[in-house]
PDB file of C-alpha atoms in Angstrom:
ATOM      1  CA  MET A1236      11.761  30.638  43.263  1.00  0.00           C
ATOM      2  CA  THR A1237      13.395  33.753  41.883  1.00  0.00           C
ATOM      3  CA  GLN A1238      13.695  32.125  38.457  1.00  0.00           C
ATOM      4  CA  TYR A1239       9.930  31.600  38.408  1.00  0.00           C
ATOM      5  CA  HIS A1240       9.263  35.257  39.141  1.00  0.00           C
ATOM      6  CA  ALA A1241      11.940  36.411  36.686  1.00  0.00           C
ATOM      7  CA  ILE A1242      10.417  34.384  33.845  1.00  0.00           C
ATOM      8  CA  GLY A1243       6.961  35.684  34.772  1.00  0.00           C
ATOM      9  CA  LEU A1244       8.226  39.261  34.676  1.00  0.00           C
ATOM     10  CA  LEU A1245       9.980  38.716  31.349  1.00  0.00           C
ATOM     11  CA  TYR A1246       6.767  37.223  29.964  1.00  0.00           C
ATOM     12  CA  GLN A1247       4.781  40.268  31.068  1.00  0.00           C
ATOM     13  CA  MET A1248       7.322  42.584  29.447  1.00  0.00           C
ATOM     14  CA  ARG A1249       7.376  40.641  26.160  1.00  0.00           C
ATOM     15  CA  ALA A1250       3.754  39.507  25.998  1.00  0.00           C
ATOM     16  CA  HIS A1251       2.989  41.542  22.867  1.00  0.00           C
ATOM     17  CA  ASP A1252       6.086  40.442  20.916  1.00  0.00           C
ATOM     18  CA  ARG A1253       5.698  36.844  19.752  1.00  0.00           C
ATOM     19  CA  MET A1254       9.243  36.481  18.430  1.00  0.00           C
ATOM     20  CA  ALA A1255      10.681  37.740  21.721  1.00  0.00           C
ATOM     21  CA  LEU A1256       8.601  35.120  23.545  1.00  0.00           C
ATOM     22  CA  VAL A1257       9.820  32.374  21.220  1.00  0.00           C
ATOM     23  CA  LYS A1258      13.401  33.445  21.730  1.00  0.00           C
ATOM     24  CA  MET A1259      12.913  33.594  25.503  1.00  0.00           C
ATOM     25  CA  VAL A1260      11.400  30.082  25.669  1.00  0.00           C
ATOM     26  CA  GLN A1261      14.124  28.631  23.459  1.00  0.00           C
ATOM     27  CA  GLN A1262      16.888  30.411  25.365  1.00  0.00           C
ATOM     28  CA  PHE A1263      15.715  29.241  28.783  1.00  0.00           C
ATOM     29  CA  SER A1264      14.908  25.711  27.632  1.00  0.00           C
ATOM     30  CA  SER A1265      18.583  24.900  27.139  1.00  0.00           C
ATOM     31  CA  GLY A1266      18.957  23.853  30.773  1.00  0.00           C
ATOM     32  CA  ASN A1267      19.736  27.212  32.387  1.00  0.00           C
ATOM     33  CA  VAL A1268      16.584  27.080  34.514  1.00  0.00           C
ATOM     34  CA  LYS A1269      16.872  24.806  37.556  1.00  0.00           C
ATOM     35  CA  ASN A1270      13.619  25.618  39.367  1.00  0.00           C
ATOM     36  CA  PRO A1271      10.876  23.121  38.357  1.00  0.00           C
ATOM     37  CA  ALA A1272       8.128  25.734  38.810  1.00  0.00           C
ATOM     38  CA  ALA A1273       9.934  28.020  36.356  1.00  0.00           C
ATOM     39  CA  VAL A1274      10.272  25.149  33.874  1.00  0.00           C
ATOM     40  CA  VAL A1275       6.524  24.477  34.228  1.00  0.00           C
ATOM     41  CA  MET A1276       5.912  28.113  33.279  1.00  0.00           C
ATOM     42  CA  LEU A1277       8.124  27.616  30.212  1.00  0.00           C
ATOM     43  CA  VAL A1278       6.141  24.483  29.321  1.00  0.00           C
ATOM     44  CA  ARG A1279       2.903  26.453  29.478  1.00  0.00           C
ATOM     45  CA  LEU A1280       4.358  29.254  27.356  1.00  0.00           C
ATOM     46  CA  ALA A1281       5.624  26.774  24.757  1.00  0.00           C
ATOM     47  CA  ALA A1282       2.208  25.101  24.610  1.00  0.00           C
ATOM     48  CA  LYS A1283       0.501  28.464  24.195  1.00  0.00           C
ATOM     49  CA  LEU A1284       2.865  29.454  21.384  1.00  0.00           C
ATOM     50  CA  ALA A1285       2.378  26.089  19.647  1.00  0.00           C
ATOM     51  CA  ASP A1286      -1.399  26.445  19.838  1.00  0.00           C
ATOM     52  CA  GLU A1287      -1.491  30.036  18.575  1.00  0.00           C
ATOM     53  CA  ASP A1288       0.960  29.771  15.668  1.00  0.00           C
ATOM     54  CA  PRO A1289       1.059  26.715  13.368  1.00  0.00           C
ATOM     55  CA  GLY A1290       4.537  27.716  12.202  1.00  0.00           C
ATOM     56  CA  LEU A1291       5.874  27.341  15.735  1.00  0.00           C
ATOM     57  CA  ARG A1292       4.209  24.005  16.401  1.00  0.00           C
ATOM     58  CA  LYS A1293       7.176  21.826  15.383  1.00  0.00           C
ATOM     59  CA  PRO A1294       9.906  23.629  17.387  1.00  0.00           C
ATOM     60  CA  MET A1295       7.649  24.002  20.430  1.00  0.00           C
ATOM     61  CA  TYR A1296       6.598  20.341  20.229  1.00  0.00           C
ATOM     62  CA  THR A1297      10.287  19.400  20.205  1.00  0.00           C
ATOM     63  CA  LEU A1298      10.769  21.367  23.424  1.00  0.00           C
ATOM     64  CA  LEU A1299       7.686  19.822  25.018  1.00  0.00           C
ATOM     65  CA  ASP A1300       8.873  16.356  24.052  1.00  0.00           C
ATOM     66  CA  GLY A1301      12.248  17.056  25.653  1.00  0.00           C
ATOM     67  CA  TRP A1302      10.566  18.165  28.871  1.00  0.00           C
ATOM     68  CA  LEU A1303       8.841  14.771  29.097  1.00  0.00           C
ATOM     69  CA  ARG A1304      12.225  13.434  30.252  1.00  0.00           C
ATOM     70  CA  HIS A1305      12.920  16.174  32.809  1.00  0.00           C
ATOM     71  CA  LYS A1306      14.069  15.050  36.253  1.00  0.00           C
ATOM     72  CA  ALA A1307      11.167  16.788  38.037  1.00  0.00           C
ATOM     73  CA  GLU A1308       7.870  14.908  37.871  1.00  0.00           C
ATOM     74  CA  MET A1309       5.792  18.074  37.892  1.00  0.00           C
ATOM     75  CA  VAL A1310       7.509  19.139  34.653  1.00  0.00           C
ATOM     76  CA  ASN A1311       6.836  15.700  33.130  1.00  0.00           C
ATOM     77  CA  PHE A1312       3.146  15.924  34.019  1.00  0.00           C
ATOM     78  CA  GLU A1313       2.777  19.449  32.680  1.00  0.00           C
ATOM     79  CA  ALA A1314       4.556  18.609  29.411  1.00  0.00           C
ATOM     80  CA  ALA A1315       2.400  15.513  28.902  1.00  0.00           C
ATOM     81  CA  LYS A1316      -0.754  17.497  29.649  1.00  0.00           C
ATOM     82  CA  ALA A1317       0.310  20.265  27.259  1.00  0.00           C
ATOM     83  CA  ILE A1318       0.973  17.783  24.439  1.00  0.00           C
ATOM     84  CA  CYS A1319      -2.396  16.081  24.981  1.00  0.00           C
ATOM     85  CA  GLU A1320      -4.199  19.435  24.896  1.00  0.00           C
ATOM     86  CA  LEU A1321      -2.637  20.664  21.648  1.00  0.00           C
ATOM     87  CA  ARG A1322      -5.077  21.196  18.810  1.00  0.00           C
ATOM     88  CA  ASP A1323      -5.003  18.606  16.012  1.00  0.00           C
ATOM     89  CA  VAL A1324      -2.463  16.453  17.824  1.00  0.00           C
ATOM     90  CA  THR A1325      -1.625  13.204  16.024  1.00  0.00           C
ATOM     91  CA  ASP A1326      -1.369   9.773  17.596  1.00  0.00           C
ATOM     92  CA  ALA A1327       2.374   9.720  16.925  1.00  0.00           C
ATOM     93  CA  GLU A1328       2.819  13.022  18.764  1.00  0.00           C
ATOM     94  CA  VAL A1329       0.733  12.071  21.776  1.00  0.00           C
ATOM     95  CA  ALA A1330       2.066   8.507  22.251  1.00  0.00           C
ATOM     96  CA  PRO A1331       5.259   9.467  24.174  1.00  0.00           C
ATOM     97  CA  ALA A1332       3.281  11.791  26.417  1.00  0.00           C
ATOM     98  CA  ILE A1333       0.707   9.152  27.300  1.00  0.00           C
ATOM     99  CA  HIS A1334       3.305   6.466  27.912  1.00  0.00           C
ATOM    100  CA  GLY A1335       5.346   8.685  30.222  1.00  0.00           C
ATOM    101  CA  GLU A1336       2.329  10.002  32.068  1.00  0.00           C
ATOM    102  CA  ILE A1337       0.822   6.569  32.656  1.00  0.00           C
ATOM    103  CA  THR A1338       4.145   5.235  33.929  1.00  0.00           C
ATOM    104  CA  ASN A1339       4.554   8.158  36.344  1.00  0.00           C
ATOM    105  CA  HIS A1340       0.985   7.901  37.599  1.00  0.00           C
ATOM    106  CA  PHE A1341       1.246   4.174  38.239  1.00  0.00           C
ATOM    107  CA  SER A1342       4.367   4.754  40.307  1.00  0.00           C
ATOM    108  CA  PHE A1343       2.454   7.400  42.290  1.00  0.00           C
ATOM    109  CA  ILE A1344      -0.467   5.042  42.838  1.00  0.00           C
ATOM    110  CA  ILE A1345       1.773   2.245  44.084  1.00  0.00           C
ATOM    111  CA  GLU A1346       4.355   4.151  46.128  1.00  0.00           C
ATOM    112  CA  SER A1347       2.748   7.389  47.324  1.00  0.00           C
ATOM    113  CA  ASN A1348       0.356   8.474  50.025  1.00  0.00           C
ATOM    114  CA  THR A1349      -3.418   8.454  49.687  1.00  0.00           C
ATOM    115  CA  ASN A1350      -3.759  11.993  48.313  1.00  0.00           C
ATOM    116  CA  ASP A1351      -1.204  11.432  45.546  1.00  0.00           C
ATOM    117  CA  SER A1352      -2.929   8.167  44.637  1.00  0.00           C
ATOM    118  CA  LYS A1353      -6.326   9.853  44.366  1.00  0.00           C
ATOM    119  CA  ILE A1354      -4.921  12.678  42.246  1.00  0.00           C
ATOM    120  CA  SER A1355      -3.139  10.210  39.978  1.00  0.00           C
ATOM    121  CA  LEU A1356      -6.281   8.137  39.505  1.00  0.00           C
ATOM    122  CA  ALA A1357      -8.304  11.252  38.691  1.00  0.00           C
ATOM    123  CA  THR A1358      -5.706  12.394  36.153  1.00  0.00           C
ATOM    124  CA  LEU A1359      -5.614   8.972  34.490  1.00  0.00           C
ATOM    125  CA  PHE A1360      -9.413   9.016  34.303  1.00  0.00           C
ATOM    126  CA  ASP A1361      -9.360  12.458  32.666  1.00  0.00           C
ATOM    127  CA  LEU A1362      -6.710  11.278  30.218  1.00  0.00           C
ATOM    128  CA  ALA A1363      -8.758   8.210  29.278  1.00  0.00           C
ATOM    129  CA  SER A1364     -12.002  10.143  28.942  1.00  0.00           C
ATOM    130  CA  CYS A1365     -10.596  12.931  26.738  1.00  0.00           C
ATOM    131  CA  GLY A1366      -9.660  10.507  23.978  1.00  0.00           C
ATOM    132  CA  CYS A1367      -5.970  11.339  23.913  1.00  0.00           C
TER     133      CYS A1367
END
């Protein structure tokens, strides 16, 4: 949990310097961060940077695509959600996110408890209704 708080503190310190944020996200995305909650924060930062700056869209999309194959399911879900919510996302960009998310949700529906099944069904419904 300390990695989550450390990344949050670094973000607060560098919030006004876009290049420092890009460097921070790229530096920590190389596998140094083990805490899934901290990786989720990095996913959200990468998505924010990709949305705000068209020049950073390609490198941040590459990071998001890599996080789709992370070992923690919460990171997979967040990366897929971030890719689907990007502005002007193409079908080719969103296809891996949808495939991975649908596969993960179906496994939750089949194998998990009632609450996880309900959440997975609601997420799949949202995904289908948003037109991703």
